[in-house]
XYZ file of C-alpha atoms in Angstrom:
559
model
C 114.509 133.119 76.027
C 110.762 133.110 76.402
C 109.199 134.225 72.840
C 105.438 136.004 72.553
C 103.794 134.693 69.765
C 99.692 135.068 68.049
C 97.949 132.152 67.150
C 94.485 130.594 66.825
C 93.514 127.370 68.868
C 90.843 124.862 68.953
C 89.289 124.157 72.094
C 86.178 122.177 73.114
C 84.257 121.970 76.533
C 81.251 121.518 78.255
C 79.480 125.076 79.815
C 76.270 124.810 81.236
C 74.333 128.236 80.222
C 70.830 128.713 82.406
C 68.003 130.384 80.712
C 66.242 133.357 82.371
C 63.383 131.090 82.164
C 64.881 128.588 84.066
C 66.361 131.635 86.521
C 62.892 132.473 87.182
C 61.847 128.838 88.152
C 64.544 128.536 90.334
C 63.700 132.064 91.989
C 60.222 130.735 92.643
C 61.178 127.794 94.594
C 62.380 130.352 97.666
C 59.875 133.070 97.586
C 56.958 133.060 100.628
C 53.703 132.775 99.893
C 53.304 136.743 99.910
C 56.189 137.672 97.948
C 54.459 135.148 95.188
C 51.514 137.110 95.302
C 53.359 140.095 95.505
C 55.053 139.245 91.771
C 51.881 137.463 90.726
C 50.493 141.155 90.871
C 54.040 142.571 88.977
C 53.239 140.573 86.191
C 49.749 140.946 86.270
C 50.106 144.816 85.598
C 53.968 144.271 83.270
C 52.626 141.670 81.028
C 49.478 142.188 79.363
C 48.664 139.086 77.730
C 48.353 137.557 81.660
C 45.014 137.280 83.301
C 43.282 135.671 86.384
C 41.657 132.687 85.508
C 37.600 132.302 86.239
C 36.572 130.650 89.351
C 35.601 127.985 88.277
C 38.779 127.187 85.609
C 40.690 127.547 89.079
C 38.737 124.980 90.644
C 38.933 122.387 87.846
C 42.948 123.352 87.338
C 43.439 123.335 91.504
C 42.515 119.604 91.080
C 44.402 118.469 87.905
C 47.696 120.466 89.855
C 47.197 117.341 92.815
C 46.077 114.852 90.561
C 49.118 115.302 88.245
C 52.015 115.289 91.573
C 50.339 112.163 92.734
C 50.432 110.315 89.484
C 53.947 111.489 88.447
C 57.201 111.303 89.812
C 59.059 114.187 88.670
C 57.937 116.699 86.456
C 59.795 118.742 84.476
C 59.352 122.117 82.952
C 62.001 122.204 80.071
C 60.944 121.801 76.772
C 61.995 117.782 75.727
C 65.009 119.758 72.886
C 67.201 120.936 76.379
C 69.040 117.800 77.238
C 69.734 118.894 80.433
C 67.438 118.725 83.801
C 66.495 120.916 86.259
C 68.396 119.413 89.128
C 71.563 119.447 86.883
C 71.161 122.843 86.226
C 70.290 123.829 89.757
C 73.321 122.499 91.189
C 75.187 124.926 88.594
C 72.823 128.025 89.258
C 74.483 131.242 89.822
C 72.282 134.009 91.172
C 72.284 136.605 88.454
C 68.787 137.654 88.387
C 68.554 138.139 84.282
C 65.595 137.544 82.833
C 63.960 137.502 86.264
C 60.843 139.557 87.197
C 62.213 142.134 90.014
C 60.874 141.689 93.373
C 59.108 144.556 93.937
C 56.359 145.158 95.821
C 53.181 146.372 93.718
C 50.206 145.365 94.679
C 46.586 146.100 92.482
C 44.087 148.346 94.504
C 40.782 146.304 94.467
C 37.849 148.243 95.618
C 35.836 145.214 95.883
C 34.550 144.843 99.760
C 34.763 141.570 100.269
C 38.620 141.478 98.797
C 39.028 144.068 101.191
C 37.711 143.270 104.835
C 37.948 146.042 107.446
C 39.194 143.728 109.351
C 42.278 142.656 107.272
C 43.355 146.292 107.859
C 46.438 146.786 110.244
C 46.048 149.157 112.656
C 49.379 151.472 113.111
C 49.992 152.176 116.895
C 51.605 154.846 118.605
C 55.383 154.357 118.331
C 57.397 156.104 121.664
C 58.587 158.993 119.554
C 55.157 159.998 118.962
C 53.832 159.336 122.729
C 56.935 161.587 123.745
C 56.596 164.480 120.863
C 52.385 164.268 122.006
C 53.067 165.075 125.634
C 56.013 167.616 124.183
C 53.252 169.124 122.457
C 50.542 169.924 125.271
C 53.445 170.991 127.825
C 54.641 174.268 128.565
C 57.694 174.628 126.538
C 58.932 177.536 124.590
C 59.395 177.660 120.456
C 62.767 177.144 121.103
C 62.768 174.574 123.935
C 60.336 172.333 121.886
C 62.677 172.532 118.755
C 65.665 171.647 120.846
C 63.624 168.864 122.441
C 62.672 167.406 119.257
C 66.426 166.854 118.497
C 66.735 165.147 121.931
C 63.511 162.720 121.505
C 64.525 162.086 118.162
C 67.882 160.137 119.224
C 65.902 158.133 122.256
C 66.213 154.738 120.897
C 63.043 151.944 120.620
C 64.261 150.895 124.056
C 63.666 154.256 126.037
C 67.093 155.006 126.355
C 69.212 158.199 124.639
C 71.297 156.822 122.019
C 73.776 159.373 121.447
C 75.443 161.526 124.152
C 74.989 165.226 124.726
C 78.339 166.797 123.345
C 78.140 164.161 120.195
C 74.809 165.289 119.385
C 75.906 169.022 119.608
C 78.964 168.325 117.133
C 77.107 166.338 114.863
C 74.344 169.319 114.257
C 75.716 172.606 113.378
C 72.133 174.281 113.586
C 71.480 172.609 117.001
C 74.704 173.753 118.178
C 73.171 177.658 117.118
C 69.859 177.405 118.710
C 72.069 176.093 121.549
C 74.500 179.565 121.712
C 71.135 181.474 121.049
C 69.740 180.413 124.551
C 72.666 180.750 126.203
C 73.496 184.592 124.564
C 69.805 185.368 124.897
C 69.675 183.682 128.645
C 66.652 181.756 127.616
C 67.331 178.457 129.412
C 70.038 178.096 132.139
C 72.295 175.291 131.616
C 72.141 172.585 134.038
C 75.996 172.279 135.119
C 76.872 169.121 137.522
C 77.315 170.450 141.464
C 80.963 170.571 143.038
C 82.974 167.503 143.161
C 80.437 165.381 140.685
C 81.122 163.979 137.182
C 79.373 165.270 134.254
C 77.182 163.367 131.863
C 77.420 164.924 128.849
C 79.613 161.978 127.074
C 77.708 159.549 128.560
C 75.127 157.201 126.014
C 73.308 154.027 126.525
C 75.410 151.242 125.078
C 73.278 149.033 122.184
C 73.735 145.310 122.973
C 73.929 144.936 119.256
C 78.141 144.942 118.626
C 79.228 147.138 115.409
C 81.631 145.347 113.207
C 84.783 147.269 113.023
C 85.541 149.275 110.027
C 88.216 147.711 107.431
C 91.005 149.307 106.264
C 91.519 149.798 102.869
C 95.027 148.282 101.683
C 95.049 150.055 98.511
C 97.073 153.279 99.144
C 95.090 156.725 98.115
C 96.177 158.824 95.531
C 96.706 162.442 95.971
C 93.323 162.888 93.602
C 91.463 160.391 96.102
C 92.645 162.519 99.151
C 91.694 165.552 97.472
C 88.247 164.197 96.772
C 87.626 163.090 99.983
C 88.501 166.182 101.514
C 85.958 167.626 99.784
C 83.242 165.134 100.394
C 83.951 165.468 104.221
C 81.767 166.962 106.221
C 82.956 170.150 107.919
C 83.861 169.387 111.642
C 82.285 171.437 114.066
C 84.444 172.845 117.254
C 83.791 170.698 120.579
C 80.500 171.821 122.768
C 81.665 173.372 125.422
C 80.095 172.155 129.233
C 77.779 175.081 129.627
C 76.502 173.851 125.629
C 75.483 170.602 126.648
C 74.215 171.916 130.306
C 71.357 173.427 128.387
C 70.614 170.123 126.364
C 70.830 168.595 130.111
C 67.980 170.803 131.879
C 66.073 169.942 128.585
C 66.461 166.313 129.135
C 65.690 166.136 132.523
C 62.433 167.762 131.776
C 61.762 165.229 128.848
C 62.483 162.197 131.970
C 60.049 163.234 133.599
C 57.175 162.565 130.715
C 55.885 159.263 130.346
C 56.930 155.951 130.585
C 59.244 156.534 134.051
C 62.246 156.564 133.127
C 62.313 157.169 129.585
C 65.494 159.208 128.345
C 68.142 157.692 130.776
C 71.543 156.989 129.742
C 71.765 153.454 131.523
C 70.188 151.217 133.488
C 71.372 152.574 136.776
C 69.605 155.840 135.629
C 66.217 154.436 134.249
C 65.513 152.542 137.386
C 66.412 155.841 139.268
C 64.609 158.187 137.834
C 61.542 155.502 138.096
C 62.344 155.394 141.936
C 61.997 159.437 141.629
C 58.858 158.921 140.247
C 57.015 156.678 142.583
C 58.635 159.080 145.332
C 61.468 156.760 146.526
C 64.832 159.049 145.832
C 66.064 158.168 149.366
C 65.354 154.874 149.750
C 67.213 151.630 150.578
C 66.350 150.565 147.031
C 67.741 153.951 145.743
C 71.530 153.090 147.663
C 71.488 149.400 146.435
C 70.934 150.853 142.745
C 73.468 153.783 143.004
C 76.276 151.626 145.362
C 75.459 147.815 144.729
C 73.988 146.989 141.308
C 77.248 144.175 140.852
C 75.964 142.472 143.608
C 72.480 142.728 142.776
C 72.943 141.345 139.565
C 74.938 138.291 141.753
C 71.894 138.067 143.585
C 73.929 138.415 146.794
C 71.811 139.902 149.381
C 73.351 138.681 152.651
C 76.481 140.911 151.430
C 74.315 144.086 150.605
C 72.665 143.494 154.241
C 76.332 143.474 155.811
C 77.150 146.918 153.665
C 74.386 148.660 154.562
C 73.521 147.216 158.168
C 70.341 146.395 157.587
C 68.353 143.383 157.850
C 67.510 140.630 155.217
C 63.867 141.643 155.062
C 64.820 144.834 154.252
C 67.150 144.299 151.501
C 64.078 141.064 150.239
C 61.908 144.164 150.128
C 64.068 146.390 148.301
C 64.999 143.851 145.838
C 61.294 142.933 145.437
C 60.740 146.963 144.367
C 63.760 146.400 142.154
C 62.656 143.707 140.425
C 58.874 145.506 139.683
C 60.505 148.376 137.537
C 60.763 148.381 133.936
C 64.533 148.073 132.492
C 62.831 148.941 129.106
C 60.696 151.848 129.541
C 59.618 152.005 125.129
C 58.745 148.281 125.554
C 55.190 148.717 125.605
C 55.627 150.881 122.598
C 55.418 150.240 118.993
C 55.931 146.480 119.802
C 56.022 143.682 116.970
C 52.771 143.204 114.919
C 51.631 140.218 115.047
C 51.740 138.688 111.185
C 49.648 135.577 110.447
C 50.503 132.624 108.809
C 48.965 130.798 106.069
C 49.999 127.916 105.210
C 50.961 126.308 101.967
C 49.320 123.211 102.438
C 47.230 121.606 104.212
C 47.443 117.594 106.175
C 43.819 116.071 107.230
C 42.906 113.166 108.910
C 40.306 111.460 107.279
C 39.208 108.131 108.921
C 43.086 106.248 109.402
C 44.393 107.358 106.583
C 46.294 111.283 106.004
C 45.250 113.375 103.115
C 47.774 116.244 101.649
C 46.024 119.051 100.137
C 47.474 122.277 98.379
C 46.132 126.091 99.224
C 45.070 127.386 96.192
C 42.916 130.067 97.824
C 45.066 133.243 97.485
C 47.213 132.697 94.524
C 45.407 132.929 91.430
C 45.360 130.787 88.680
C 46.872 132.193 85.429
C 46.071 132.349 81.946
C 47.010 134.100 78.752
C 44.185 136.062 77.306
C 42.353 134.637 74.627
C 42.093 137.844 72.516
C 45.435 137.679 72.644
C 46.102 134.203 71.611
C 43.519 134.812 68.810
C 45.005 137.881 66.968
C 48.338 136.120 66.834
C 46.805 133.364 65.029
C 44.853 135.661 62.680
C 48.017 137.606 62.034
C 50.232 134.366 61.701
C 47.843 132.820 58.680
C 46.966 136.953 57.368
C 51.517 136.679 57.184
C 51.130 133.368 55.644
C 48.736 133.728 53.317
C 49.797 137.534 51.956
C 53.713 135.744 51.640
C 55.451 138.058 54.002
C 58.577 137.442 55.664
C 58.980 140.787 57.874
C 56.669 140.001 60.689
C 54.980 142.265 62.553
C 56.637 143.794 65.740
C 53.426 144.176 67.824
C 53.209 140.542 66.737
C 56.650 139.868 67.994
C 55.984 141.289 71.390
C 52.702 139.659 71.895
C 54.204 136.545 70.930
C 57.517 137.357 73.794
C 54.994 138.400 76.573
C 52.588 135.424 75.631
C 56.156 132.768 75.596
C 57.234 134.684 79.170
C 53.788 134.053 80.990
C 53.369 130.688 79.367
C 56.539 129.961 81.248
C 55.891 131.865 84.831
C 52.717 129.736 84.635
C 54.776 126.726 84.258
C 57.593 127.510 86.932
C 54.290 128.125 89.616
C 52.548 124.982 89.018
C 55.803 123.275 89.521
C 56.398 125.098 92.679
C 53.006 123.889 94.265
C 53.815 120.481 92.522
C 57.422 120.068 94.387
C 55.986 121.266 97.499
C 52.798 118.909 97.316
C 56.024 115.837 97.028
C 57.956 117.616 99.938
C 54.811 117.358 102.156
C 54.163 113.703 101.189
C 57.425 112.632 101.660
C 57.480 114.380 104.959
C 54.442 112.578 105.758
C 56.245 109.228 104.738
C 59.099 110.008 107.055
C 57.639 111.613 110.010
C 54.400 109.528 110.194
C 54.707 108.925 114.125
C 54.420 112.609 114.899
C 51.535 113.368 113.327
C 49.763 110.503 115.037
C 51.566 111.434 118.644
C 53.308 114.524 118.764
C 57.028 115.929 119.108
C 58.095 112.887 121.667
C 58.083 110.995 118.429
C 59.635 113.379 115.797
C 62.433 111.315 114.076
C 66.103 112.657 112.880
C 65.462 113.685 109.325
C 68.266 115.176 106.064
C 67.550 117.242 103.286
C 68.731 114.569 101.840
C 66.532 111.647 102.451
C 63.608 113.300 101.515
C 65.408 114.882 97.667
C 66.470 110.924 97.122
C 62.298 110.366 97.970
C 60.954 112.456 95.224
C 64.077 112.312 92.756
C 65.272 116.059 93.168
C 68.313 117.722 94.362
C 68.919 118.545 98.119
C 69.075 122.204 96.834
C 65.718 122.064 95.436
C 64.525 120.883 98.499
C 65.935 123.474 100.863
C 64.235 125.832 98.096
C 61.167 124.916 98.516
C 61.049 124.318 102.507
C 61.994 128.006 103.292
C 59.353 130.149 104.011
C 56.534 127.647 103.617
C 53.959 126.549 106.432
C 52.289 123.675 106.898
C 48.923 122.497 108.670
C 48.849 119.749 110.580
C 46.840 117.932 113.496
C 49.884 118.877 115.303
C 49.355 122.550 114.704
C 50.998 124.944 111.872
C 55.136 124.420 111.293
C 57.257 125.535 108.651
C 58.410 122.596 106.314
C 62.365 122.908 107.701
C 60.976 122.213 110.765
C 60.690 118.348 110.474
C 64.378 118.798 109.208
C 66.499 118.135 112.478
C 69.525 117.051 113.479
C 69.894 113.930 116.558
C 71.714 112.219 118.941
C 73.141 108.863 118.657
C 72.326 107.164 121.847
C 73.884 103.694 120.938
C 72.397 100.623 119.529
C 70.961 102.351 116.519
C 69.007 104.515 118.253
C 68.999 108.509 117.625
C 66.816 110.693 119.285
C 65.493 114.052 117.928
C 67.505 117.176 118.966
C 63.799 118.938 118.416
C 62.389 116.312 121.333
C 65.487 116.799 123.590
C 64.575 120.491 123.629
C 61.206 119.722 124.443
C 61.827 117.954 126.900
C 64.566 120.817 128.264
C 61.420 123.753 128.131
C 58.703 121.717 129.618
C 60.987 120.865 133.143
C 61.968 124.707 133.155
C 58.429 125.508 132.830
C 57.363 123.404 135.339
C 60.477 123.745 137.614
C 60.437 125.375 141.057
C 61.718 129.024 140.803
C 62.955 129.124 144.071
C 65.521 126.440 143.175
C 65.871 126.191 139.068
C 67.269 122.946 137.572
C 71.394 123.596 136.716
C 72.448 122.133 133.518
C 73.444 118.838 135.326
C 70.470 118.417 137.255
C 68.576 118.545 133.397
C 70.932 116.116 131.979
C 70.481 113.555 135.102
C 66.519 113.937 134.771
C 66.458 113.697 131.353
C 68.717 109.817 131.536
C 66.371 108.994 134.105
C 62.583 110.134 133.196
C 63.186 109.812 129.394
C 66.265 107.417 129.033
C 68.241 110.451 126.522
C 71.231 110.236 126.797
C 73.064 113.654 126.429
C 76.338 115.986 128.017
C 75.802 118.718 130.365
C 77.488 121.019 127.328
C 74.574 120.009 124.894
C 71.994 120.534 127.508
C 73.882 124.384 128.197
C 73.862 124.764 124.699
C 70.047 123.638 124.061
C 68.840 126.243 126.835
C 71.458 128.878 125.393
C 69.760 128.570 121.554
C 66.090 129.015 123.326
C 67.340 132.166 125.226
C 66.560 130.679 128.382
C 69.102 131.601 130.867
C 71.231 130.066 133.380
C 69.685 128.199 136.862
C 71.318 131.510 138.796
C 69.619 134.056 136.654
C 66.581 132.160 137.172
C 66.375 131.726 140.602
C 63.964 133.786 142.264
C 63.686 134.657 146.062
C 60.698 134.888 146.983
C-alpha cells in the first residue's frame, strides 16, 4: 500500500539564470540597423542620465571600437565575478524579454535642417481605394449611391479585384443591408437581375492565392457557462439577401467597372480581361470568345485547337492571343506599389592598393555617454553620505545610480555588437577572399559554423549578428547571410556554390531565346558542358522554382 508522507530534502544542481543585462545584449545582436536607432532614441528620452556624445568624442571612440576588434580576440562584456561566458549563456537563452528595453518605435523630432533633408521625406502615393473613391467623388452619383459604393470599393482588394461577394457583403452589414431595402422601397436604383436562362453572380468573389489555414477545433468540451457566453458574444446573424438585394449592389458595381484602371472590380480573371475588352470596344471579338469559351486552352498555349473550335485561321487566333496577352491581369498593380527602402550598410570593405580594408559605419548611430552632471552629483552625494555617517541612502541617488548602471551596460552590449560584426566581416573576408577579387563564379560553400570556430563565438551568435545587416563591397551591397550557402559535391573534393549554380541558371534564362525556352534538362546538360557543374534535372527545377521563374512552357512565347 502506497503511503503519502512530508519531508524536507537536499538537493543540489547547476541552473544557469541570464541577467536582463545580458537579455538585452543578446537582443541587440538581431536588431537592423533602424530598429537600433529606433531604441537608441527609447532610451535616449527613458533614461536620463544617457546623452549623445560630441562629434568629435565619436570620432576618437569610432576608432578605438576597430582598433580594439583587431587587437583582441573575443571580448567580453560580463563583469570578470560571473564565471560564466556569453556563448555559454547564449546557447541557454530563453526569450523572455525582462529587463529588456521594449521595441517601440519613438523617434526624437529634430528641427535641425540638415538632420532633416526634404529629400529624405517619403512621398505617400495614391493607393487604388483613393483613385476609385476620387473618381466616385466627381461622378454623378446620388447620396445614397455614393454611400453604397463606398461599401463596394472598400472590399476591392490591392489587386483590383472584389474580395467579398455580393450577398456576403449584404449579411455581414446590417446598415448596408437597410440603405439596400431603402432603394428598393423608395425605387431609387433598379436592381440589376441576370437575363433568362443565365447564372447570377452575386456569390461569386475573386479567390486570394494566399491559402487560409483551417480553423482548429478545440478538444476541450464547453461548459454550459462557455456556451452561454458565447452566445452572447455572437454577433446577431442577419437573414440571407434576397436576389433583387444584391441586384442593386450589382448595377452599382458595374458602374464602379467602368472607372479607372479597366477592369477594376471584377470577380475573376475571365471578367477583368472582359470588361477591359469592353473598354477598348472589343465585346464581340474573337479575343472576347477565346476568353469566355477557351481560357483552359489558352493557358495550354494551344492555339491550333482554338483555330479548329472556332474555324478560324492561325493568324487570327496569333492576333487574338497577342491582344490577350497586352491586358492587365492586375488592374491595382500600378497602384500603391512597394516603396522602395534603401539600404545602409553596416560596414564597409575597400580596396586599398592589394590589400582589403574592413571598416565599421558609425555615421547614424550615435555614440553614447552618461552625463557628467550626473556622474558628478553621485559622487558629491556618495562622500556628503560618507562623511555625515549615514546609512539610508538617498533614493534619487539610488535611481541615478540604476539608470547610470543600465546605460553603462546598453553602451557596452552596442560596442560589442559593432565589435562581433567587425570579426564576422573579417572572417568573411578570410573565407570568401576569391569573390571579392572575381565575383559570384567564385563564391565558395560556407557554415555558420566555420566562421563562429574563426572568431571563438557560438554559431548562434553568429546567425545573430548576420540577420538584418548589409555589407559594402566591390562586389556591390549583400546582407552578411548571404556569403552563407549551401553546395554541391561534385566529386574529388570539389563543391560548388549553390549561390553560383543559380547564377549560372538566371543568366541562360535571361539570355535564352523566348521562342524556344531552355527545359530543365536542356539547363542541366548546358550547365555539365559550359561550366563542368554537375547537378540533377530536380535541383535545376527546384533552383528556377525558389527564383519564381517559371517553367520552359509558361515561358515560351509565340511571337
Amino acid at each position: 500500500m502506497v503511503t503519502m508522507r512530508m519531508g524536507l530534502e537536499m538537493k543540489m544542481s547547476q541552473q544557469l539564470i541570464m541577467t536582463p543585462q545580458l537579455q538585452q545584449a543578446i537582443k541587440l545582436l538581431q536588431l537592423s540597423r533602424v530598429e537600433l536607432e529606433d531604441l537608441i532614441d527609447q532610451a535616449l528620452v527613458e533614461n536620463p542620465t544617457l546623452e549623445v556624445a560630441p562629434v568629435e568624442e565619436e570620432k576618437e571612440d569610432s576608432r578605438e571600437t576597430e582598433a580594439a576588434a583587431e587587437g583582441e580576440d573575443s571580448s567580453n562584456l560580463v563583469d570578470e565575478q560571473n564565471q560564466l561566458t556569453y556563448d555559454e549563456e547564449w546557447q541557454h537563452y530563453v526569450e523572455s524579454g525582462s529587463g529588456v528595453i521594449q521595441e517601440a518605435r519613438v523617434h526624437t523630432h529634430d528641427t535641425d535642417e540638415d538632420n532633416n533633408p526634404l529629400e529624405a521625406t517619403i512621398s505617400n502615393s495614391a493607393s487604388l481605394m483613393d483613385h476609385l473613391l476620387w473618381q466616385l467623388e466627381i461622378s454623378n452619383f446620388s447620396e445614397l449611391e455614393v454611400e453604397l459604393c463606398e461599401q463596394i470599393i472598400g472590399n476591392i482588394d490591392d489587386e483590383g479585384y472584389l474580395s467579398v461577394s455580393l450577398r456576403e457583403l449584404l449579411r455581414s452589414d446590417s446598415h448596408l443591408q437597410k440603405l439596400v431595402q431603402q432603394a428598393l422601397q423608395e425605387h431609387k436604383i433598379e436592381p440589376l437581375l441576370p437575363a433568362e436562362g443565365e447564372l447570377d453572380r452575386f456569390d461569386d468573389k475573386h479567390q486570394s492565392s494566399q491559402k487560409s489555414e483551417p480553423k482548429k477545433k478545440s478538444k476541450k468540451p464547453l461548459t454550459p457557462v462557455d456556451l452561454e457566453e458565447a452566445k452572447e458574444e455572437a454577433p446577431l446573424e442577419l437573414p440571407p439577401a434576397t436576389d433583387r438585394e444584391c441586384g442593386v449592389l450589382e448595377r452599382l458595381l458595374r458602374r464602379i467597372q467602368a472607372f479607372d484602371p479597366p477592369g477594376v472590380g471584377a470577380r475573376d480573371l475571365n471578367e477583368c480581361l472582359q470588361n477591359q475588352l469592353n473598354y477598348l470596344g472589343l465585346q464581340d471579338s474573337l479575343a472576347a470568345a477565346i476568353l469566355n469559351e477557351n481560357l483552359q486552352l489558352l493557358e495550354q498555349k494551344d492555339l491550333k485547337r482554338i483555330a479548329r473550335i472556332h474555324k478560324v485561321e492561325i493568324t487570327a487566333v496569333l492576333e487574338a492571343y497577342q491582344l490577350i496577352t497586352e491586358l492587365e491581369p492586375k488592374p491595382g498593380r500600378p497602384f500603391g506599389g512597394e516603396i522602395t527602402q534603401y539600404v545602409i550598410p553596416d560596414v564597409y570593405i575597400f580596396k586599398r592598393g592589394s590589400e582589403y580594408v574592413v571598416s565599421m559605419n558609425q555615421e547614424s548611430i550615435p555614440r553614447l555617454r552618461i552625463n557628467p552632471y550626473y556622474q558628478e552629483l553621485v559622487q558629491k552625494e556618495m562622500a556628503k553620505q560618507k562623511t555625515e555617517g549615514k546609512k539610508d541612502e538617498d533614493m534619487t541617488v539610488l535611481y541615478i545610480q540604476e539608470k547610470m548602471k543600465t546605460g553603462d551596460w546598453l553602451m557596452k552590449s552596442i560596442e560589442q555588437r559593432q565589435k562581433t560584426i567587425f570579426k564576422v566581416a573579417k572572417s568573411i573576408l578570410k573565407y570568401q577572399y576569391e569573390f571579392f577579387e572575381k565575383g559570384i563564379d567564385y563564391l565558395k560553400p560556407l557554415v555558420l559554423k566555420d566562421v563562429a570556430e574563426d572568431i571563438g563565438v557560438h554559431e548562434s551568435t553568429v546567425s545573430r549578428i548576420t540577420t538584418n545587416k548589409y555589407i559594402y563591397t566591390p562586389q556591390g551591397i549583400f546582407e552578411l547571410k548571404y556569403f552563407f550557402t549551401s553546395g554541391i559535391d561534385q566529386g574529388g573534393g570539389d563543391v560548388v556554390s549553390s549561390k553560383k549554380i543559380k547564377d549560372y541558371i538566371k543568366k541562360m534564362i535571361d539570355s535564352e531565346d523566348r521562342r524556344h525556352p531552355f527545359t530543365d534538362l536542356q539547363i542541366k546538360t548546358e550547365l555539365l558542358k559550359n561550366a563542368r557543374i554537375k547537378v540533377a534535372r530536380r535541383t535545376v527545377a527546384k533552383y528556377r522554382e525558389a527564383m519564381n521563374i517559371l517553367p520552359s512552357n509558361k515561358r515560351k512565347q509565340l511571337f
